[in-house]
């Protein structure tokens, strides 16, 4: 299962549209295209990988950080494709899964699946296809084929994560200054032009609650993919 949110300026209703997609839905692409003003128009897309709290579209989590982050990206003109990792049978809800674990490999599978499907969609701008991951979702950022990567609140203190990042594309890594000590901004040395790693003071694990972080993300996306 995944959720798609479309920016208002590309929809028939001129309003932000939410489309829920089931992975095995034969005509899932038509569910999105039916909401578009013009299926031939190229739209920038962010693939968003949630953290351990999931997407939070129901119940008490309806105003979760994930939804706020997705809404921010959509308001900036990006369509957002957000796989729901917890919808997978047998998916563990334990956090801090190490590089190479079953959970890590599952997140990479989800990323590869999303990239493959979106790359075949006529409305997706392949030159503006960005991967954004938070926390656990930011630790599976090695899938090649994206235009840029945005990492928030990921644990780059462990081994393997930063080493797996694709080279040659811009990477933005943000962590909060009040986050757990093991959460260190990822090393973006040797990545593409415009790469940046920063610690945002006065904010915890949910980095994108900060206006400073939003400004950093906004500036990065415009420079890398909307210039």
mmCIF file of N, CA and C in Angstrom, residues 30-136:
data_model
loop_
_atom_site.group_PDB
_atom_site.id
_atom_site.type_symbol
_atom_site.label_atom_id
_atom_site.label_comp_id
_atom_site.label_asym_id
_atom_site.label_seq_id
_atom_site.Cartn_x
_atom_site.Cartn_y
_atom_site.Cartn_z
ATOM 1 N N UNK A 30 -3.952 4.637 -13.131
ATOM 2 C CA UNK A 30 -5.129 5.368 -13.594
ATOM 3 C C UNK A 30 -5.797 6.122 -12.449
ATOM 4 N N UNK A 31 -5.661 5.604 -11.235
ATOM 5 C CA UNK A 31 -6.250 6.280 -10.085
ATOM 6 C C UNK A 31 -5.605 7.644 -9.878
ATOM 7 N N UNK A 32 -4.322 7.742 -10.186
ATOM 8 C CA UNK A 32 -3.630 9.022 -10.075
ATOM 9 C C UNK A 32 -3.932 9.893 -11.285
ATOM 10 N N UNK A 33 -3.801 9.313 -12.463
ATOM 11 C CA UNK A 33 -3.985 10.086 -13.690
ATOM 12 C C UNK A 33 -5.388 10.688 -13.796
ATOM 13 N N UNK A 34 -6.375 10.019 -13.186
ATOM 14 C CA UNK A 34 -7.744 10.537 -13.252
ATOM 15 C C UNK A 34 -7.899 11.847 -12.502
ATOM 16 N N UNK A 35 -6.959 12.151 -11.593
ATOM 17 C CA UNK A 35 -7.023 13.396 -10.819
ATOM 18 C C UNK A 35 -6.263 14.541 -11.481
ATOM 19 N N UNK A 36 -5.493 14.250 -12.520
ATOM 20 C CA UNK A 36 -4.614 15.258 -13.105
ATOM 21 C C UNK A 36 -5.315 16.092 -14.166
ATOM 22 N N UNK A 37 -4.978 17.368 -14.214
ATOM 23 C CA UNK A 37 -5.477 18.227 -15.276
ATOM 24 C C UNK A 37 -4.965 17.749 -16.626
ATOM 25 N N UNK A 38 -3.694 17.410 -16.661
ATOM 26 C CA UNK A 38 -3.074 16.960 -17.901
ATOM 27 C C UNK A 38 -2.087 15.843 -17.595
ATOM 28 N N UNK A 39 -2.417 14.589 -17.958
ATOM 29 C CA UNK A 39 -1.507 13.471 -17.700
ATOM 30 C C UNK A 39 -0.167 13.617 -18.420
ATOM 31 N N UNK A 40 -0.100 14.513 -19.417
ATOM 32 C CA UNK A 40 1.142 14.694 -20.167
ATOM 33 C C UNK A 40 2.085 15.693 -19.511
ATOM 34 N N UNK A 41 1.594 16.414 -18.523
ATOM 35 C CA UNK A 41 2.439 17.391 -17.840
ATOM 36 C C UNK A 41 3.408 16.688 -16.897
ATOM 37 N N UNK A 42 4.673 17.059 -16.963
ATOM 38 C CA UNK A 42 5.678 16.454 -16.103
ATOM 39 C C UNK A 42 5.642 17.092 -14.709
ATOM 40 N N UNK A 43 5.562 16.244 -13.695
ATOM 41 C CA UNK A 43 5.428 16.711 -12.319
ATOM 42 C C UNK A 43 6.611 16.205 -11.490
ATOM 43 N N UNK A 44 7.250 17.070 -10.704
ATOM 44 C CA UNK A 44 8.326 16.600 -9.817
ATOM 45 C C UNK A 44 7.743 15.739 -8.705
ATOM 46 N N UNK A 45 8.464 14.687 -8.340
ATOM 47 C CA UNK A 45 7.944 13.710 -7.376
ATOM 48 C C UNK A 45 8.974 13.430 -6.288
ATOM 49 N N UNK A 46 8.485 13.341 -5.061
ATOM 50 C CA UNK A 46 9.284 12.883 -3.927
ATOM 51 C C UNK A 46 8.772 11.509 -3.498
ATOM 52 N N UNK A 47 9.661 10.539 -3.410
ATOM 53 C CA UNK A 47 9.339 9.259 -2.771
ATOM 54 C C UNK A 47 9.717 9.409 -1.298
ATOM 55 N N UNK A 48 8.711 9.313 -0.423
ATOM 56 C CA UNK A 48 8.936 9.535 1.009
ATOM 57 C C UNK A 48 8.916 8.205 1.758
ATOM 58 N N UNK A 49 9.992 7.915 2.476
ATOM 59 C CA UNK A 49 10.097 6.712 3.301
ATOM 60 C C UNK A 49 9.914 7.108 4.762
ATOM 61 N N UNK A 50 8.815 6.659 5.362
ATOM 62 C CA UNK A 50 8.488 7.048 6.744
ATOM 63 C C UNK A 50 9.414 6.385 7.755
ATOM 64 N N UNK A 51 9.350 6.895 8.970
ATOM 65 C CA UNK A 51 10.103 6.317 10.077
ATOM 66 C C UNK A 51 9.293 5.275 10.812
ATOM 67 N N UNK A 52 9.683 5.009 12.066
ATOM 68 C CA UNK A 52 9.087 3.905 12.824
ATOM 69 C C UNK A 52 7.634 4.146 13.231
ATOM 70 N N UNK A 53 7.166 5.373 13.154
ATOM 71 C CA UNK A 53 5.769 5.653 13.509
ATOM 72 C C UNK A 53 4.836 5.499 12.319
ATOM 73 N N UNK A 54 5.372 5.228 11.163
ATOM 74 C CA UNK A 54 4.540 5.014 9.991
ATOM 75 C C UNK A 54 4.045 6.310 9.377
ATOM 76 N N UNK A 55 3.035 6.177 8.521
ATOM 77 C CA UNK A 55 2.490 7.342 7.831
ATOM 78 C C UNK A 55 1.487 8.105 8.684
ATOM 79 N N UNK A 56 0.753 7.405 9.576
ATOM 80 C CA UNK A 56 -0.152 8.095 10.487
ATOM 81 C C UNK A 56 -1.372 8.689 9.845
ATOM 82 N N UNK A 57 -2.016 7.945 8.923
ATOM 83 C CA UNK A 57 -3.207 8.476 8.263
ATOM 84 C C UNK A 57 -4.501 8.181 9.020
ATOM 85 N N UNK A 58 -4.420 7.470 10.129
ATOM 86 C CA UNK A 58 -5.631 7.115 10.856
ATOM 87 C C UNK A 58 -5.446 7.351 12.349
ATOM 88 N N UNK A 59 -6.575 7.439 13.067
ATOM 89 C CA UNK A 59 -6.562 7.461 14.524
ATOM 90 C C UNK A 59 -5.808 8.624 15.110
ATOM 91 N N UNK A 60 -5.114 8.353 16.215
ATOM 92 C CA UNK A 60 -4.454 9.406 16.980
ATOM 93 C C UNK A 60 -3.286 10.023 16.232
ATOM 94 N N UNK A 61 -2.780 9.327 15.197
ATOM 95 C CA UNK A 61 -1.614 9.824 14.485
ATOM 96 C C UNK A 61 -1.977 10.670 13.274
ATOM 97 N N UNK A 62 -3.239 11.100 13.178
ATOM 98 C CA UNK A 62 -3.689 11.796 11.980
ATOM 99 C C UNK A 62 -2.910 13.094 11.763
ATOM 100 N N UNK A 63 -2.364 13.682 12.820
ATOM 101 C CA UNK A 63 -1.551 14.891 12.672
ATOM 102 C C UNK A 63 -0.077 14.595 12.919
ATOM 103 N N UNK A 64 0.334 13.419 12.534
ATOM 104 C CA UNK A 64 1.698 12.980 12.792
ATOM 105 C C UNK A 64 2.703 13.817 12.016
ATOM 106 N N UNK A 65 3.964 13.703 12.436
ATOM 107 C CA UNK A 65 5.020 14.409 11.751
ATOM 108 C C UNK A 65 5.109 14.038 10.290
ATOM 109 N N UNK A 66 4.894 12.765 9.970
ATOM 110 C CA UNK A 66 4.977 12.319 8.577
ATOM 111 C C UNK A 66 3.989 13.076 7.705
ATOM 112 N N UNK A 67 2.760 13.201 8.161
ATOM 113 C CA UNK A 67 1.738 13.886 7.370
ATOM 114 C C UNK A 67 2.083 15.360 7.212
ATOM 115 N N UNK A 68 2.586 15.974 8.278
ATOM 116 C CA UNK A 68 2.979 17.383 8.195
ATOM 117 C C UNK A 68 4.103 17.568 7.186
ATOM 118 N N UNK A 69 5.059 16.660 7.198
ATOM 119 C CA UNK A 69 6.181 16.736 6.268
ATOM 120 C C UNK A 69 5.696 16.560 4.830
ATOM 121 N N UNK A 70 4.837 15.562 4.615
ATOM 122 C CA UNK A 70 4.290 15.326 3.281
ATOM 123 C C UNK A 70 3.526 16.552 2.801
ATOM 124 N N UNK A 71 2.711 17.132 3.678
ATOM 125 C CA UNK A 71 1.935 18.308 3.289
ATOM 126 C C UNK A 71 2.857 19.471 2.920
ATOM 127 N N UNK A 72 3.943 19.625 3.662
ATOM 128 C CA UNK A 72 4.918 20.671 3.344
ATOM 129 C C UNK A 72 5.496 20.467 1.944
ATOM 130 N N UNK A 73 5.884 19.242 1.623
ATOM 131 C CA UNK A 73 6.460 18.957 0.305
ATOM 132 C C UNK A 73 5.449 19.219 -0.807
ATOM 133 N N UNK A 74 4.197 18.816 -0.567
ATOM 134 C CA UNK A 74 3.157 19.038 -1.579
ATOM 135 C C UNK A 74 2.914 20.525 -1.770
ATOM 136 N N UNK A 75 2.930 21.274 -0.679
ATOM 137 C CA UNK A 75 2.708 22.720 -0.776
ATOM 138 C C UNK A 75 3.819 23.420 -1.546
ATOM 139 N N UNK A 76 4.971 22.761 -1.651
ATOM 140 C CA UNK A 76 6.091 23.296 -2.417
ATOM 141 C C UNK A 76 6.020 22.885 -3.888
ATOM 142 N N UNK A 77 4.951 22.187 -4.270
ATOM 143 C CA UNK A 77 4.758 21.828 -5.669
ATOM 144 C C UNK A 77 5.186 20.429 -6.050
ATOM 145 N N UNK A 78 5.495 19.593 -5.067
ATOM 146 C CA UNK A 78 5.925 18.221 -5.331
ATOM 147 C C UNK A 78 4.767 17.242 -5.126
ATOM 148 N N UNK A 79 4.624 16.301 -6.030
ATOM 149 C CA UNK A 79 3.769 15.148 -5.751
ATOM 150 C C UNK A 79 4.563 14.218 -4.836
ATOM 151 N N UNK A 80 3.888 13.585 -3.886
ATOM 152 C CA UNK A 80 4.572 12.717 -2.930
ATOM 153 C C UNK A 80 4.009 11.306 -3.014
ATOM 154 N N UNK A 81 4.893 10.344 -3.214
ATOM 155 C CA UNK A 81 4.547 8.926 -3.223
ATOM 156 C C UNK A 81 5.127 8.325 -1.950
ATOM 157 N N UNK A 82 4.266 7.826 -1.061
ATOM 158 C CA UNK A 82 4.715 7.377 0.260
ATOM 159 C C UNK A 82 4.323 5.920 0.499
ATOM 160 N N UNK A 83 5.239 4.977 0.273
ATOM 161 C CA UNK A 83 4.945 3.576 0.573
ATOM 162 C C UNK A 83 4.690 3.384 2.068
ATOM 163 N N UNK A 84 3.729 2.521 2.391
ATOM 164 C CA UNK A 84 3.432 2.185 3.782
ATOM 165 C C UNK A 84 4.127 0.866 4.106
ATOM 166 N N UNK A 85 5.298 0.967 4.703
ATOM 167 C CA UNK A 85 6.080 -0.239 4.977
ATOM 168 C C UNK A 85 5.360 -1.189 5.924
ATOM 169 N N UNK A 86 4.579 -0.636 6.879
ATOM 170 C CA UNK A 86 3.910 -1.477 7.862
ATOM 171 C C UNK A 86 2.724 -2.235 7.284
ATOM 172 N N UNK A 87 2.347 -1.942 6.044
ATOM 173 C CA UNK A 87 1.274 -2.696 5.401
ATOM 174 C C UNK A 87 1.771 -4.036 4.867
ATOM 175 N N UNK A 88 3.070 -4.249 4.885
ATOM 176 C CA UNK A 88 3.637 -5.499 4.394
ATOM 177 C C UNK A 88 3.439 -6.608 5.425
ATOM 178 N N UNK A 89 3.028 -7.799 5.003
ATOM 179 C CA UNK A 89 2.871 -8.917 5.936
ATOM 180 C C UNK A 89 4.198 -9.250 6.614
ATOM 181 N N UNK A 90 4.130 -9.417 7.935
ATOM 182 C CA UNK A 90 5.307 -9.820 8.676
ATOM 183 C C UNK A 90 6.315 -8.715 8.931
ATOM 184 N N UNK A 91 5.945 -7.474 8.625
ATOM 185 C CA UNK A 91 6.878 -6.368 8.812
ATOM 186 C C UNK A 91 7.046 -6.067 10.292
ATOM 187 N N UNK A 92 8.294 -6.082 10.773
ATOM 188 C CA UNK A 92 8.575 -5.779 12.167
ATOM 189 C C UNK A 92 8.393 -4.297 12.431
ATOM 190 N N UNK A 93 7.883 -3.951 13.613
ATOM 191 C CA UNK A 93 7.742 -2.542 14.000
ATOM 192 C C UNK A 93 8.897 -2.091 14.900
ATOM 193 N N UNK A 94 9.897 -2.926 15.058
ATOM 194 C CA UNK A 94 11.035 -2.543 15.872
ATOM 195 C C UNK A 94 11.874 -1.501 15.139
ATOM 196 N N UNK A 95 12.323 -0.508 15.889
ATOM 197 C CA UNK A 95 13.165 0.519 15.295
ATOM 198 C C UNK A 95 14.633 0.126 15.386
ATOM 199 N N UNK A 96 15.468 0.994 14.826
ATOM 200 C CA UNK A 96 16.913 0.833 14.883
ATOM 201 C C UNK A 96 17.378 -0.494 14.295
ATOM 202 N N UNK A 97 16.783 -0.873 13.187
ATOM 203 C CA UNK A 97 17.236 -2.060 12.483
ATOM 204 C C UNK A 97 18.563 -1.752 11.788
ATOM 205 N N UNK A 98 19.512 -2.636 11.939
ATOM 206 C CA UNK A 98 20.842 -2.363 11.437
ATOM 207 C C UNK A 98 20.954 -2.601 9.937
ATOM 208 N N UNK A 99 21.961 -1.942 9.366
ATOM 209 C CA UNK A 99 22.245 -2.105 7.941
ATOM 210 C C UNK A 99 22.443 -3.578 7.620
ATOM 211 N N UNK A 100 21.769 -4.061 6.586
ATOM 212 C CA UNK A 100 21.856 -5.463 6.197
ATOM 213 C C UNK A 100 20.811 -6.354 6.845
ATOM 214 N N UNK A 101 20.001 -5.814 7.773
ATOM 215 C CA UNK A 101 18.964 -6.612 8.431
ATOM 216 C C UNK A 101 17.786 -6.821 7.488
ATOM 217 N N UNK A 102 16.847 -7.680 7.901
ATOM 218 C CA UNK A 102 15.654 -7.930 7.082
ATOM 219 C C UNK A 102 14.872 -6.635 6.862
ATOM 220 N N UNK A 103 14.723 -5.837 7.928
ATOM 221 C CA UNK A 103 13.966 -4.600 7.802
ATOM 222 C C UNK A 103 14.650 -3.631 6.853
ATOM 223 N N UNK A 104 15.945 -3.497 6.986
ATOM 224 C CA UNK A 104 16.699 -2.623 6.084
ATOM 225 C C UNK A 104 16.507 -3.061 4.635
ATOM 226 N N UNK A 105 16.611 -4.358 4.398
ATOM 227 C CA UNK A 105 16.449 -4.872 3.034
ATOM 228 C C UNK A 105 15.028 -4.666 2.519
ATOM 229 N N UNK A 106 14.031 -4.776 3.416
ATOM 230 C CA UNK A 106 12.649 -4.516 3.010
ATOM 231 C C UNK A 106 12.470 -3.065 2.577
ATOM 232 N N UNK A 107 13.067 -2.140 3.326
ATOM 233 C CA UNK A 107 12.941 -0.730 2.956
ATOM 234 C C UNK A 107 13.588 -0.448 1.601
ATOM 235 N N UNK A 108 14.702 -1.114 1.347
ATOM 236 C CA UNK A 108 15.350 -0.948 0.047
ATOM 237 C C UNK A 108 14.476 -1.526 -1.067
ATOM 238 N N UNK A 109 13.808 -2.630 -0.800
ATOM 239 C CA UNK A 109 12.895 -3.213 -1.793
ATOM 240 C C UNK A 109 11.759 -2.241 -2.108
ATOM 241 N N UNK A 110 11.217 -1.626 -1.063
ATOM 242 C CA UNK A 110 10.127 -0.669 -1.261
ATOM 243 C C UNK A 110 10.593 0.520 -2.106
ATOM 244 N N UNK A 111 11.810 0.961 -1.837
ATOM 245 C CA UNK A 111 12.356 2.085 -2.595
ATOM 246 C C UNK A 111 12.530 1.714 -4.055
ATOM 247 N N UNK A 112 13.092 0.542 -4.296
ATOM 248 C CA UNK A 112 13.314 0.096 -5.675
ATOM 249 C C UNK A 112 11.992 -0.088 -6.405
ATOM 250 N N UNK A 113 10.984 -0.614 -5.703
ATOM 251 C CA UNK A 113 9.668 -0.819 -6.318
ATOM 252 C C UNK A 113 9.046 0.520 -6.703
ATOM 253 N N UNK A 114 9.099 1.460 -5.787
ATOM 254 C CA UNK A 114 8.519 2.778 -6.058
ATOM 255 C C UNK A 114 9.228 3.443 -7.232
ATOM 256 N N UNK A 115 10.545 3.355 -7.252
ATOM 257 C CA UNK A 115 11.312 3.973 -8.329
ATOM 258 C C UNK A 115 10.970 3.348 -9.675
ATOM 259 N N UNK A 116 10.884 2.032 -9.710
ATOM 260 C CA UNK A 116 10.593 1.340 -10.969
ATOM 261 C C UNK A 116 9.214 1.701 -11.500
ATOM 262 N N UNK A 117 8.209 1.726 -10.609
ATOM 263 C CA UNK A 117 6.857 2.035 -11.052
ATOM 264 C C UNK A 117 6.717 3.489 -11.487
ATOM 265 N N UNK A 118 7.277 4.388 -10.684
ATOM 266 C CA UNK A 118 7.143 5.804 -11.005
ATOM 267 C C UNK A 118 7.900 6.169 -12.281
ATOM 268 N N UNK A 119 9.024 5.522 -12.522
ATOM 269 C CA UNK A 119 9.816 5.820 -13.710
ATOM 270 C C UNK A 119 9.065 5.521 -14.998
ATOM 271 N N UNK A 120 8.041 4.665 -14.903
ATOM 272 C CA UNK A 120 7.273 4.302 -16.100
ATOM 273 C C UNK A 120 6.037 5.176 -16.296
ATOM 274 N N UNK A 121 5.777 6.094 -15.359
ATOM 275 C CA UNK A 121 4.588 6.935 -15.439
ATOM 276 C C UNK A 121 4.852 8.162 -16.312
ATOM 277 N N UNK A 122 3.992 8.448 -17.287
ATOM 278 C CA UNK A 122 4.233 9.572 -18.199
ATOM 279 C C UNK A 122 4.216 10.934 -17.522
ATOM 280 N N UNK A 123 3.536 11.045 -16.375
ATOM 281 C CA UNK A 123 3.428 12.345 -15.699
ATOM 282 C C UNK A 123 4.570 12.612 -14.736
ATOM 283 N N UNK A 124 5.424 11.626 -14.498
ATOM 284 C CA UNK A 124 6.531 11.790 -13.558
ATOM 285 C C UNK A 124 7.735 12.399 -14.278
ATOM 286 N N UNK A 125 8.261 13.474 -13.714
ATOM 287 C CA UNK A 125 9.454 14.107 -14.256
ATOM 288 C C UNK A 125 10.671 13.351 -13.726
ATOM 289 N N UNK A 126 11.255 12.506 -14.557
ATOM 290 C CA UNK A 126 12.378 11.685 -14.133
ATOM 291 C C UNK A 126 13.620 12.467 -13.763
ATOM 292 N N UNK A 127 13.703 13.725 -14.202
ATOM 293 C CA UNK A 127 14.844 14.560 -13.852
ATOM 294 C C UNK A 127 14.632 15.270 -12.521
ATOM 295 N N UNK A 128 13.433 15.147 -11.969
ATOM 296 C CA UNK A 128 13.119 15.742 -10.663
ATOM 297 C C UNK A 128 12.405 14.695 -9.814
ATOM 298 N N UNK A 129 13.104 13.590 -9.580
ATOM 299 C CA UNK A 129 12.589 12.472 -8.802
ATOM 300 C C UNK A 129 13.493 12.306 -7.585
ATOM 301 N N UNK A 130 12.985 12.691 -6.427
ATOM 302 C CA UNK A 130 13.796 12.812 -5.214
ATOM 303 C C UNK A 130 13.395 11.763 -4.190
ATOM 304 N N UNK A 131 14.369 11.223 -3.490
ATOM 305 C CA UNK A 131 14.127 10.299 -2.382
ATOM 306 C C UNK A 131 14.286 11.052 -1.075
ATOM 307 N N UNK A 132 13.261 10.996 -0.213
ATOM 308 C CA UNK A 132 13.323 11.634 1.105
ATOM 309 C C UNK A 132 12.988 10.593 2.161
ATOM 310 N N UNK A 133 13.875 10.411 3.114
ATOM 311 C CA UNK A 133 13.644 9.424 4.166
ATOM 312 C C UNK A 133 13.842 10.017 5.541
ATOM 313 N N UNK A 134 12.958 9.638 6.465
ATOM 314 C CA UNK A 134 13.081 10.104 7.845
ATOM 315 C C UNK A 134 13.392 8.931 8.759
ATOM 316 N N UNK A 135 14.324 9.138 9.692
ATOM 317 C CA UNK A 135 14.673 8.147 10.703
ATOM 318 C C UNK A 135 15.022 6.820 10.022
ATOM 319 N N UNK A 136 14.292 5.744 10.351
ATOM 320 C CA UNK A 136 14.568 4.455 9.720
ATOM 321 C C UNK A 136 14.495 4.554 8.197
#
